[in-house]
Coordinates of C-alpha atoms in Angstrom, one line a residue:
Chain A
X694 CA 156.0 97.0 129.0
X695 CA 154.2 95.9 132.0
X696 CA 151.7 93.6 132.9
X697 CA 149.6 96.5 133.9
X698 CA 150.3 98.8 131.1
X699 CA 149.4 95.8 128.6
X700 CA 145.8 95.0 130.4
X701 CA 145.2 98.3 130.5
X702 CA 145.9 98.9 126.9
X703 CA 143.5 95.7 126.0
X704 CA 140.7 97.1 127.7
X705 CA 141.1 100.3 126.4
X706 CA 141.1 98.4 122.6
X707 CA 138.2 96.5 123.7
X708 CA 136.3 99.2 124.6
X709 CA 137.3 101.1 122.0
X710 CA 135.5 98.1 119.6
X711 CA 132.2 97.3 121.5
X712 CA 132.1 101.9 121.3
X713 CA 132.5 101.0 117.8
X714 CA 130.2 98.2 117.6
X715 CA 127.5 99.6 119.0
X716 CA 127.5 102.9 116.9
X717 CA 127.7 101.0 113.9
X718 CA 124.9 99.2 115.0
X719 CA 122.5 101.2 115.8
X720 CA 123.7 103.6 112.5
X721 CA 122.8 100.5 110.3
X722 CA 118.8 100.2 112.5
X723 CA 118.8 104.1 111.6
X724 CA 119.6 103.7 108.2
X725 CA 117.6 100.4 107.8
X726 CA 114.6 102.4 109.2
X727 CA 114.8 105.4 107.2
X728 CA 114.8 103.1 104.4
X729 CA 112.1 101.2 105.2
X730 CA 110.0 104.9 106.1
X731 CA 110.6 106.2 102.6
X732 CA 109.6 103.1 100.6
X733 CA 106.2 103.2 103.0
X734 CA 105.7 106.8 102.1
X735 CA 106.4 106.1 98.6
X736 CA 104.1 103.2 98.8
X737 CA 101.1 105.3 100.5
X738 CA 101.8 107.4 98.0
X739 CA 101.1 105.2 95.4
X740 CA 97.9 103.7 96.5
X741 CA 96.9 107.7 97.1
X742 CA 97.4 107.9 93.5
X743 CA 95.7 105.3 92.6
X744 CA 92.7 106.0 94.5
X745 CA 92.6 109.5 93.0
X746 CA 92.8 108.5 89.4
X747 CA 89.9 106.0 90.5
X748 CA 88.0 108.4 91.6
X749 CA 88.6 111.3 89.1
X750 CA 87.4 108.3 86.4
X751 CA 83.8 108.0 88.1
X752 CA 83.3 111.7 89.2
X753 CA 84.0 112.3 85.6
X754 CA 81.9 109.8 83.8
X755 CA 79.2 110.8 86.7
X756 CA 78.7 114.1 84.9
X757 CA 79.0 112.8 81.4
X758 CA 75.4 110.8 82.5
X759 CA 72.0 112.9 81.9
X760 CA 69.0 112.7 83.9
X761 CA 67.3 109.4 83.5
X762 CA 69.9 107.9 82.2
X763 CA 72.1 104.7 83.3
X764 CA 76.3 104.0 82.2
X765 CA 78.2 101.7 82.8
X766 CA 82.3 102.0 83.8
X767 CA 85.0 100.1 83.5
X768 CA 87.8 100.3 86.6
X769 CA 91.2 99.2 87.5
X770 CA 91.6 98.3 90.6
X771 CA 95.3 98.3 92.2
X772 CA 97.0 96.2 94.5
X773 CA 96.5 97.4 98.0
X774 CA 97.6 96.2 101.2
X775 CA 94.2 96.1 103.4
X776 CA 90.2 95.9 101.9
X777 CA 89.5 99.5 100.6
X778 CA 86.1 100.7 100.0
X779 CA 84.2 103.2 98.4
X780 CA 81.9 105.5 100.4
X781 CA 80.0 108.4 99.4
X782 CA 79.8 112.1 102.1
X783 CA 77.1 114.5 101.1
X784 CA 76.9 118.0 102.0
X785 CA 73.8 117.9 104.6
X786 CA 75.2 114.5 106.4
X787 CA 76.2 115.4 110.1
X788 CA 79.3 113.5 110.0
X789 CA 81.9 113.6 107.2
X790 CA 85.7 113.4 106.8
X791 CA 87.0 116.9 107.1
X792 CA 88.9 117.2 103.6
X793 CA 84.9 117.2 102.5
X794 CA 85.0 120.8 103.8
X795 CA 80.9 120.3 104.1
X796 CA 80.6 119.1 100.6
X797 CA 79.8 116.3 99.1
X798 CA 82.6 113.7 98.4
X799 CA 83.3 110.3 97.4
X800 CA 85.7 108.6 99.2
X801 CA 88.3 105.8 99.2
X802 CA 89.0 104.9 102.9
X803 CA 90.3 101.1 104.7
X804 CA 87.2 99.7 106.1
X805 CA 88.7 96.7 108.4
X806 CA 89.0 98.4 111.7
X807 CA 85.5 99.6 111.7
X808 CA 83.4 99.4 115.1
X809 CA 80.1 101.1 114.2
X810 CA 78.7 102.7 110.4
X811 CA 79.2 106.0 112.5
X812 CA 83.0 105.3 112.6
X813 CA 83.7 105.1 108.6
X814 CA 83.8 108.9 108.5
X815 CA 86.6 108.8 110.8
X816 CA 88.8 106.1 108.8
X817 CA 88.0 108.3 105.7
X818 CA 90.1 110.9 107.4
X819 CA 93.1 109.1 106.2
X820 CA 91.8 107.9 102.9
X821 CA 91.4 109.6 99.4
X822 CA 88.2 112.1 99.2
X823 CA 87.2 114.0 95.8
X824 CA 84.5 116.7 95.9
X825 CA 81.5 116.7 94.1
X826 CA 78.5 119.9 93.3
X827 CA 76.3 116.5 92.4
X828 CA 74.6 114.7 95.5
X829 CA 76.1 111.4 95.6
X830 CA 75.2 108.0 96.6
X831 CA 76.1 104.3 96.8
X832 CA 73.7 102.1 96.3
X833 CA 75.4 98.8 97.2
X834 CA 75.7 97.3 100.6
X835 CA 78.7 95.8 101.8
X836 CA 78.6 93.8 105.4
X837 CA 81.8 93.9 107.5
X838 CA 82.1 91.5 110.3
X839 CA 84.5 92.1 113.2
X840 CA 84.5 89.2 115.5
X841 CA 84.0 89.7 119.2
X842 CA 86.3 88.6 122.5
X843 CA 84.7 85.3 123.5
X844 CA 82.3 85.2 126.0
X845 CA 81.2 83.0 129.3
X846 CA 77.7 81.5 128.8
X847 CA 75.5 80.5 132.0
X848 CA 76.4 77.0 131.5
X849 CA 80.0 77.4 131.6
X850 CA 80.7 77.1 127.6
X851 CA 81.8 79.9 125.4
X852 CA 80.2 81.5 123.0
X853 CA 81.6 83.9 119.8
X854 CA 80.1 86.7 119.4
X855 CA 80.0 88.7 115.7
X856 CA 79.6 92.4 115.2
X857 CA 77.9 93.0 111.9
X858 CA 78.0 96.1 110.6
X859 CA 76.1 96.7 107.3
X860 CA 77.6 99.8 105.3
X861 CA 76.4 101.8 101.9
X862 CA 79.8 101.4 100.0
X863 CA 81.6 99.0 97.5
X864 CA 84.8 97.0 98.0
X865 CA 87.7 98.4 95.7
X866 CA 89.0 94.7 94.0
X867 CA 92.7 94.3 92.3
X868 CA 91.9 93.6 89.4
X869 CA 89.1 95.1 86.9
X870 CA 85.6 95.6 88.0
X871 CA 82.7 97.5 86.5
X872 CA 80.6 100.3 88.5
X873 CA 77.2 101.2 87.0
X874 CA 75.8 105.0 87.6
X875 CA 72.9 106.2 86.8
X876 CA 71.1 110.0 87.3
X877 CA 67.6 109.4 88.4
X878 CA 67.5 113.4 88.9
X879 CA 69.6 116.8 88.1
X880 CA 72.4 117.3 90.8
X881 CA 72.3 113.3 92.2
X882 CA 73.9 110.7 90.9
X883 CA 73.8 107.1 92.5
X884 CA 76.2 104.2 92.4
X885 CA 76.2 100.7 92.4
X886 CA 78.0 97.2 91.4
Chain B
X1341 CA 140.8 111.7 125.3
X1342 CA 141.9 108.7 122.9
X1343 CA 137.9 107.6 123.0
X1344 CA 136.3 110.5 122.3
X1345 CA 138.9 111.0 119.3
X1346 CA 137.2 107.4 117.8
X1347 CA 133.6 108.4 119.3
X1348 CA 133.7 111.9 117.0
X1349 CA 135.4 109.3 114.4
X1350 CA 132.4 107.6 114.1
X1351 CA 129.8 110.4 114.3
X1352 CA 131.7 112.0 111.1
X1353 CA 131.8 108.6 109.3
X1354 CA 128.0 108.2 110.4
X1355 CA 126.6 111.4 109.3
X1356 CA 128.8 110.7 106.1
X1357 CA 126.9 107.9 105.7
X1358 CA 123.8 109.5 105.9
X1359 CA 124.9 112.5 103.7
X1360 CA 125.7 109.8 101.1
X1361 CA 122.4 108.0 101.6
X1362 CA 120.4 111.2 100.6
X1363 CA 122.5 112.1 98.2
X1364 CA 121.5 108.9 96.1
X1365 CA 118.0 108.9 96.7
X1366 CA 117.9 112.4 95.3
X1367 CA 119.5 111.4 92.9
X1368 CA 117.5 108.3 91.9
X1369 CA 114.5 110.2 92.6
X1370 CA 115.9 113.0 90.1
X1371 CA 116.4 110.5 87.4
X1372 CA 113.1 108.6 88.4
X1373 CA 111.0 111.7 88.1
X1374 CA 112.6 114.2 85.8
X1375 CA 114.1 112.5 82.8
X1376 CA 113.1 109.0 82.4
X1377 CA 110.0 107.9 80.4
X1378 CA 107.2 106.0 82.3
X1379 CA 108.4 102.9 80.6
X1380 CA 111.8 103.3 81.7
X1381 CA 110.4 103.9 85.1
X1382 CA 108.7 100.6 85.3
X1383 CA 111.4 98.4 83.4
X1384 CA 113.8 100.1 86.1
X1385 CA 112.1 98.7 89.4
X1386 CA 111.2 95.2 87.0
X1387 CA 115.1 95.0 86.6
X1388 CA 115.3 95.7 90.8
X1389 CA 112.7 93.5 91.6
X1390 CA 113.7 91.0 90.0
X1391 CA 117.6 91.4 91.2
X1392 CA 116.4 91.1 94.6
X1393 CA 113.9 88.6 93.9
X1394 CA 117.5 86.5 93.4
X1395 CA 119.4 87.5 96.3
X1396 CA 116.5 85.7 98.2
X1397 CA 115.1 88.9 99.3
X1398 CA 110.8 89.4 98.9
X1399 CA 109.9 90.8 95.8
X1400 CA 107.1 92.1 97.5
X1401 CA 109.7 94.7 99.4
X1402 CA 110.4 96.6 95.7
X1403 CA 106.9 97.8 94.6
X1404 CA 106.6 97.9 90.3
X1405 CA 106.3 101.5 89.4
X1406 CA 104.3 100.6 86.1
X1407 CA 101.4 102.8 85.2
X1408 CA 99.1 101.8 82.9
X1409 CA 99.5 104.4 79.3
X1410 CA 96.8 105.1 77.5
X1411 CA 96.8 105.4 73.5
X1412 CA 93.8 107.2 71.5
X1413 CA 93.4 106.2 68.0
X1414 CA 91.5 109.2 66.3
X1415 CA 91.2 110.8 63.2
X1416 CA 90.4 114.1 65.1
X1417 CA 87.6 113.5 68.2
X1418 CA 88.8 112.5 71.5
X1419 CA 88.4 109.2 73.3
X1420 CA 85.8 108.8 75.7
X1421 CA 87.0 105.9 77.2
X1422 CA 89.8 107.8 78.6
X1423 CA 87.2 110.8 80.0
X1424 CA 89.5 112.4 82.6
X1425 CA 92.6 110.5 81.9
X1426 CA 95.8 111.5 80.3
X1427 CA 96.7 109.7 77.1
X1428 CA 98.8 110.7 73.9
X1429 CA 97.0 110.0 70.2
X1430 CA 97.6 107.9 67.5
X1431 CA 96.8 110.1 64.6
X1432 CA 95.1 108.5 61.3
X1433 CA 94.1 109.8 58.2
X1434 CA 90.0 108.0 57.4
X1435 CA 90.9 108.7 53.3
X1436 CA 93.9 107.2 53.5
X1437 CA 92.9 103.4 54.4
X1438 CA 96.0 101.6 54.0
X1439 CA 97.6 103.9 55.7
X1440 CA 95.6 103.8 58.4
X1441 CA 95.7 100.2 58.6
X1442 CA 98.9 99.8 59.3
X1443 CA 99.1 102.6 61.8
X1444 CA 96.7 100.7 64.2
X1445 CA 98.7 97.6 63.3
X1446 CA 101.8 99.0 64.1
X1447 CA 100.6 100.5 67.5
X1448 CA 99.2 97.6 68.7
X1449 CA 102.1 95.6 68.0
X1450 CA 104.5 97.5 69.2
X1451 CA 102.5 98.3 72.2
X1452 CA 103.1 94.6 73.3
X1453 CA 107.0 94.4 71.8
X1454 CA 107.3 97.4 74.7
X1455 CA 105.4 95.8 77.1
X1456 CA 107.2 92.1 76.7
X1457 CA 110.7 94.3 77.0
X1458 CA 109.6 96.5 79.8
X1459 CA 109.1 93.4 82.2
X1460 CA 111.9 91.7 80.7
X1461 CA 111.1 89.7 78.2
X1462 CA 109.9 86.8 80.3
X1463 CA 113.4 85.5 81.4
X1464 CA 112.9 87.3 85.1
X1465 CA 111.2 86.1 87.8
X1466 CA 109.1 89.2 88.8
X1467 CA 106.4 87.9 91.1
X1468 CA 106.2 86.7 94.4
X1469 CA 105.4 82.8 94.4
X1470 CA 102.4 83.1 97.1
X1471 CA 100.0 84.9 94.2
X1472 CA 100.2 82.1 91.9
X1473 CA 98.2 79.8 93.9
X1474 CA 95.3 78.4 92.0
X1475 CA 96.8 79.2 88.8
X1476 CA 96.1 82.7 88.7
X1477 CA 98.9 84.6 87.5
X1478 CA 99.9 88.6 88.4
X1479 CA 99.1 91.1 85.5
X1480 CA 100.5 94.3 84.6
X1481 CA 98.5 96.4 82.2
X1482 CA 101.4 97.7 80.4
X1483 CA 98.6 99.7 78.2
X1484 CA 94.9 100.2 77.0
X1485 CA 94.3 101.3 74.0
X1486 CA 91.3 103.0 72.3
X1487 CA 89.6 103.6 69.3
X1488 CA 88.0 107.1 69.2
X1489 CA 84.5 107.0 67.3
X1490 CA 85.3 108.3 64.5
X1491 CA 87.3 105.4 63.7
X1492 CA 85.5 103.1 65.1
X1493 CA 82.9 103.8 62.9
X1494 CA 84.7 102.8 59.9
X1495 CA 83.9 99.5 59.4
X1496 CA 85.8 99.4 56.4
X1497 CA 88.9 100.3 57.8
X1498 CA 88.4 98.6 61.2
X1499 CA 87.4 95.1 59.7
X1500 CA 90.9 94.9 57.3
X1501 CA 92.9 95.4 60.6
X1502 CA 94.8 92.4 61.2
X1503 CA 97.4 92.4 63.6
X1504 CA 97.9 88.5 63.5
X1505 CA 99.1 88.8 60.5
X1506 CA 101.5 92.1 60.7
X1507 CA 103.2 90.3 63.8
X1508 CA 103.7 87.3 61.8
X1509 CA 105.7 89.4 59.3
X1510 CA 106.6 92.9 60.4
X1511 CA 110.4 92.9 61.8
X1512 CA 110.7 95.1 65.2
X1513 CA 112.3 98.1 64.4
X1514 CA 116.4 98.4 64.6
X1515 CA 116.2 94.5 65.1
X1516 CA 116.2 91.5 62.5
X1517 CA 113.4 89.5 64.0
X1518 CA 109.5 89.7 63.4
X1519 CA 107.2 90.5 66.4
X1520 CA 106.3 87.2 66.4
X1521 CA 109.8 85.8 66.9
X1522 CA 110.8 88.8 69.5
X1523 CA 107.7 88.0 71.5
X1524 CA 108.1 84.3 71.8
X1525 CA 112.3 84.7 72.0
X1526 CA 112.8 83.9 68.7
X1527 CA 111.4 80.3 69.2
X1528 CA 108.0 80.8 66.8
X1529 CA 108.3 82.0 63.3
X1530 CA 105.1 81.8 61.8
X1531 CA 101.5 80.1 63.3
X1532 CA 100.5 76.7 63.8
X1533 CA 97.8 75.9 60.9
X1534 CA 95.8 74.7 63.4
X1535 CA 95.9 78.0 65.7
X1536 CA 95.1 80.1 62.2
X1537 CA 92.4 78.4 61.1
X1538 CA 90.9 78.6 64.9
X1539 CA 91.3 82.4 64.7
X1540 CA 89.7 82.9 61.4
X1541 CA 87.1 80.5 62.3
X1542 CA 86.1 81.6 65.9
X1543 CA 82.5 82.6 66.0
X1544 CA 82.9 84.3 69.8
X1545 CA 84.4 87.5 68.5
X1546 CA 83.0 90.7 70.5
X1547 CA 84.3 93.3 69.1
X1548 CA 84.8 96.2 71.4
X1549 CA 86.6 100.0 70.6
X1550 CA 88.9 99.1 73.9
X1551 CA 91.8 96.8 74.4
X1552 CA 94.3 96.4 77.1
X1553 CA 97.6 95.0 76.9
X1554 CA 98.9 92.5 79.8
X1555 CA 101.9 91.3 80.7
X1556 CA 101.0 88.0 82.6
X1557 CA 103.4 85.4 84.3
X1558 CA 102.9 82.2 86.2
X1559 CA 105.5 80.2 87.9
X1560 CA 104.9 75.9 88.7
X1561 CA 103.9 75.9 92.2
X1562 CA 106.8 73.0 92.9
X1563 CA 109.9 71.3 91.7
X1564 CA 107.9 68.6 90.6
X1565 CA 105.5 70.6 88.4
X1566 CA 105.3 71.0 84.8
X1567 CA 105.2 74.8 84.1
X1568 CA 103.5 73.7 81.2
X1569 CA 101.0 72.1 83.4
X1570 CA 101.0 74.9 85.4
X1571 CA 100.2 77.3 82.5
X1572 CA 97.3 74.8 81.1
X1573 CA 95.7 74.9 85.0
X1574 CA 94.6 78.6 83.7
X1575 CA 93.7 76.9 79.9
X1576 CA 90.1 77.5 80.8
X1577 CA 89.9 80.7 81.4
X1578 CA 93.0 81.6 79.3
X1579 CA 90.3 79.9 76.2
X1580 CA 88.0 82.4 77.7
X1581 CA 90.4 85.1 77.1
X1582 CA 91.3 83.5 73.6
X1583 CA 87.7 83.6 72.5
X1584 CA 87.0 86.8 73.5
X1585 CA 89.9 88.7 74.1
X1586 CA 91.7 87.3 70.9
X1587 CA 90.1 88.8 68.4
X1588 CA 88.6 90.9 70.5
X1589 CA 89.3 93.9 69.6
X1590 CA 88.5 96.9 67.2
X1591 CA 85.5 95.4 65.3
X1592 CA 84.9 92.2 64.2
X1593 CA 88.4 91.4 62.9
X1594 CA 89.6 88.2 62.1
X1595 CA 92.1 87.3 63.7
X1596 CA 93.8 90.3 65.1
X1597 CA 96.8 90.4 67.1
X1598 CA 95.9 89.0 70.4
X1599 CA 95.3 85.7 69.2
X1600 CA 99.5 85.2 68.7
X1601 CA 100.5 85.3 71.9
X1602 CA 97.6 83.8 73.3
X1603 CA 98.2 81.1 71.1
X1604 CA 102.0 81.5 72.0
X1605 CA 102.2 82.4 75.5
X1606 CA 99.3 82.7 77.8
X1607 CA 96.2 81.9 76.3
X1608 CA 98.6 79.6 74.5
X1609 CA 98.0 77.0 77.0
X1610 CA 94.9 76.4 75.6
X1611 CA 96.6 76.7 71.8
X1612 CA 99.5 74.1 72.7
X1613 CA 96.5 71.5 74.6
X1614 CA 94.4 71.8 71.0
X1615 CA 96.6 71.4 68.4
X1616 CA 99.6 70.3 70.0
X1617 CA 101.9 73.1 69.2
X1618 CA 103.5 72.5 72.7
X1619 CA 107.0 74.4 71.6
X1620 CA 104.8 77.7 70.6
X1621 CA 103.2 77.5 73.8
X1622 CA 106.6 76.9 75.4
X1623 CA 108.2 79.7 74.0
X1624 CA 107.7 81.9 76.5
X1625 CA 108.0 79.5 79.5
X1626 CA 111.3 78.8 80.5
X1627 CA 113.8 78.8 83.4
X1628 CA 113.5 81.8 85.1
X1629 CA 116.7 81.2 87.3
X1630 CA 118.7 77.8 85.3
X1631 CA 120.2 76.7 88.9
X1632 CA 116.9 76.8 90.3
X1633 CA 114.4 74.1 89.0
X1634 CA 111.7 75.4 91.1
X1635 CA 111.3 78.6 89.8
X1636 CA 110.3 77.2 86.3
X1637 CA 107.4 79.1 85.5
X1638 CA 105.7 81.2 81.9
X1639 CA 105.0 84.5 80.9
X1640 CA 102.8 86.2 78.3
X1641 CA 101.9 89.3 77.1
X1642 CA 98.1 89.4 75.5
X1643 CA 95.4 91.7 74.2
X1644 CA 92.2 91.7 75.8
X1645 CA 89.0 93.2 75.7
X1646 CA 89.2 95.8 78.2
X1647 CA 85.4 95.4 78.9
X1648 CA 85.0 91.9 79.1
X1649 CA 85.7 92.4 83.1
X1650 CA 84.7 89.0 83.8
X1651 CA 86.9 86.7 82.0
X1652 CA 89.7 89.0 82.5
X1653 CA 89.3 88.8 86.3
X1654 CA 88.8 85.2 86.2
X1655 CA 92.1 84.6 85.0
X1656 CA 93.9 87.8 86.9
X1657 CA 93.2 87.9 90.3
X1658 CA 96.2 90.9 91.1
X1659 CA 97.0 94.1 88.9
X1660 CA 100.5 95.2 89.7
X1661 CA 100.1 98.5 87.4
X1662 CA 98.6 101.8 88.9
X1663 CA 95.9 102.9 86.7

């Protein structure tokens, strides 16, 4: 065999195993990924499940409450990767997630990338909503604070700036925690820590 | 000609691969979903946590699939507590009082033989390090269970309960040890005098017609620590729990079940510190992985008053279960 014959054979086995290489690679990132996109849908799904067995338990002891009359719940809360709160749609309010279909709802929705009160109907989109016939409403407040880009003051320091945004709705803990609810009138029930 | 033989190689093996891949997670989701119980379900992803908790991977990657199951025990009505759950019932008979007794008894204390064996019987290491700062320990309520009203209301019935003592001497069925000796790993056979006469003395009692049963575990923070230490850092609040949550339960007992394993395991930190019983409160707390001293840690399955929010939050900041 030749000189030639034998380089051209080595290149040919060498490109033969980067070809190889390479596909392996980027099968293992494909499989790694696919993994790794199932266990976060099964974990969304999860939380999802959680939040709707949350809020199947207050909806339900809501209606066991009569007019003029106060109860008390006890609920578990379930680990969860960002702060989720509890918000309450109703019916006549302009803006409402749209799985509300112009109802009213109670919600369970991430509240950490919030910019304005308007803006929590929009993260709702993506969190867990139950309708309701009863008018519903959360009588705690809950203060979310975003902090601001620094800015240049006249005399050449800096200065933070805080956005405080003050909301009707209750932090879902991970552990227990009690909700009271109470019925003042027929058809509204309202809810608070 | 020769490459694109080994490319189309490759893409075969791949999508092979891929085929495979699919075909076991229909599979596992198959047996996940279909045929397995939801205990079986939870002690399978404890077992895979833990597993790759040891090959150094995060145990926060392999999410416990433990729901919390709800038991009713009724002589007929429904329990409100679980209003727009699903739970199965525990069926007594009021005119039958011994019976009865032992019924509630029984589900109790096998409710917390299940829940120690579902998450392994305190020999794995099941969660991450990070949540045990400040002492506070992971939870997993493995169950609640209820009393419906009607029963309830039977004082008579509800005030001769007294799971303490039907741990102490009840064997687990198709083994040869008593609950108390399964749930401490056969290191506790009977009480410490000191821990009995605590529990028939304690004047805290709330009675309450709702318990929960948690699986709790706490690891030392460091090589150096004392995972006994580390378990009587929670001792205050874990005395909460034994006041309240101890005897908590259906009526004002004396001395039903909880108080064990809090005086063995959890709350046990405070039992051991009292009346230095430090091998019942050790019985539960051992090496979780031998070759690794720093993973020395505890584990603890108690009864609690599953309205006494407060105390029970105090001393579990995380719940792993889904409601």
């Amino acid at each position: 065999m030749t000189r030639a014959k034998q380089n051209k054979k080595a290149s040919t086995i060498t490109l033969d195993n980067v070809l190889s290489l390479i596909i392996f690679i980027v099968g293992i990132i494909l499989i790694v990924a696919g993994i790794f996109k199932v266990y976060n849908l099964v974990g969304e799904a999860r939380e999802s499940r959680s939040a709707e067995t949350l809020l199947d338990k207050i909806l339900t002891k809501a209606k066991s409450v009569e007019v003029g009359e106060e109860t008390e719940v006890t609920l578990q809360g379930f680990k969860h990767d960002t702060e989720l709160l509890l918000v309450a749609f109703n019916k006549d309010q302009a803006k409402a997630p749209e799985k509300c279909f112009f109802n009213n709802c109670l919600c369970i929705c991430g509240g950490l990338s919030l910019t304005s009160p308007e803006e929590i109907e929009k993260l709702c989109q993506e969190g867990v909503c139950k309708q309701s016939d009863t008018k519903i409403s959360i009588n705690s407040k809950k203060v979310i604070q975003i902090p601001l880009p620094y800015a240049g003051t006249p005399l050449g320091g800096y200065q933070s700036n805080e956005l405080k945004i003050e909301l009707n709705a209750i932090d879902i803990p991970q552990t227990l925690f009690k909700l009271k609810i109470k019925k003042p009138k027929e058809n509204e029930v309202v809810i608070y820590r | 000609m020769k490459k694109k033989g080994v490319i189309e190689r490759y893409v075969i093996i791949f999508i092979i691969a891929i085929a495979g891949f699919l075909v076991v997670l229909l599979f596992l989701y198959r047996i996940g979903v279909n045929n397995q119980t939801p205990e079986d379900v939870c002690k399978a992803s404890v077992l895979l946590r833990a597993s790759t908790a040891r090959v150094g991977a995060s145990s926060d990657l392999v999410p416990l699939e433990c729901e919390t199951q709800k038991i009713c025990i009724t002589a007929g009505k429904e329990c409100a507590q679980f209003a727009g759950e699903k739970y199965s019932k525990v069926k007594v008979d009021l005119d039958k009082k011994e019976e009865s007794k032992e019924k509630i008894e029984k589900t109790i204390a096998d409710a917390m033989y299940r829940c120690w064996n579902m998450m392994g019987k305190g020999e794995l290491s099941i969660f991450p390090r990070g949540t045990f700062e400040a002492g506070k320990p992971t939870c997993v309520i493995c169950y609640r269970i209820a009393v419906a009203d009607d029963v309830a209301n039977n004082k008579d019935l509800m005030s001769s309960v007294n799971v303490n003592s039907y741990l102490e001497t009840r064997v687990v069925e198709g083994t040869d040890q008593t609950y108390l000796e399964a749930l401490t790993n056969g290191q506790v056979r009977s009480y410490a005098r000191g821990f009995r006469d605590k529990l028939s003395d304690d004047k805290n009692v709330k009675s309450t017609k709702e318990i929960g049963i948690a699986f709790m575990q706490i690891l030392a923070e460091s090589e150096k620590d004392d995972p006994l230490k580390a378990f009587t850092n929670v001792a205050g609040t874990g005395a909460g729990l034994a006041s309240t949550g101890l005897v908590f339960v259906l009526g004002p007992l004396k001395g039903i079940a909880a108080g064990i394993i809090t005086g063995v395991a959890f709350g046990g930190a405070s039992a051991f510190q009292a009346f230095q019983t430090r091998a019942a409160a050790a019985a539960a707390c051992k090496e979780f992985v031998k070759e690794d001293k720093a993973k020395l840690g505890c584990s603890a399955v108690i009864p609690f008053n599953y309205n006494d929010v407060e105390n029970f939050a105090k001393t579990c900041a995380l719940i792993e279960s889904q409601p």
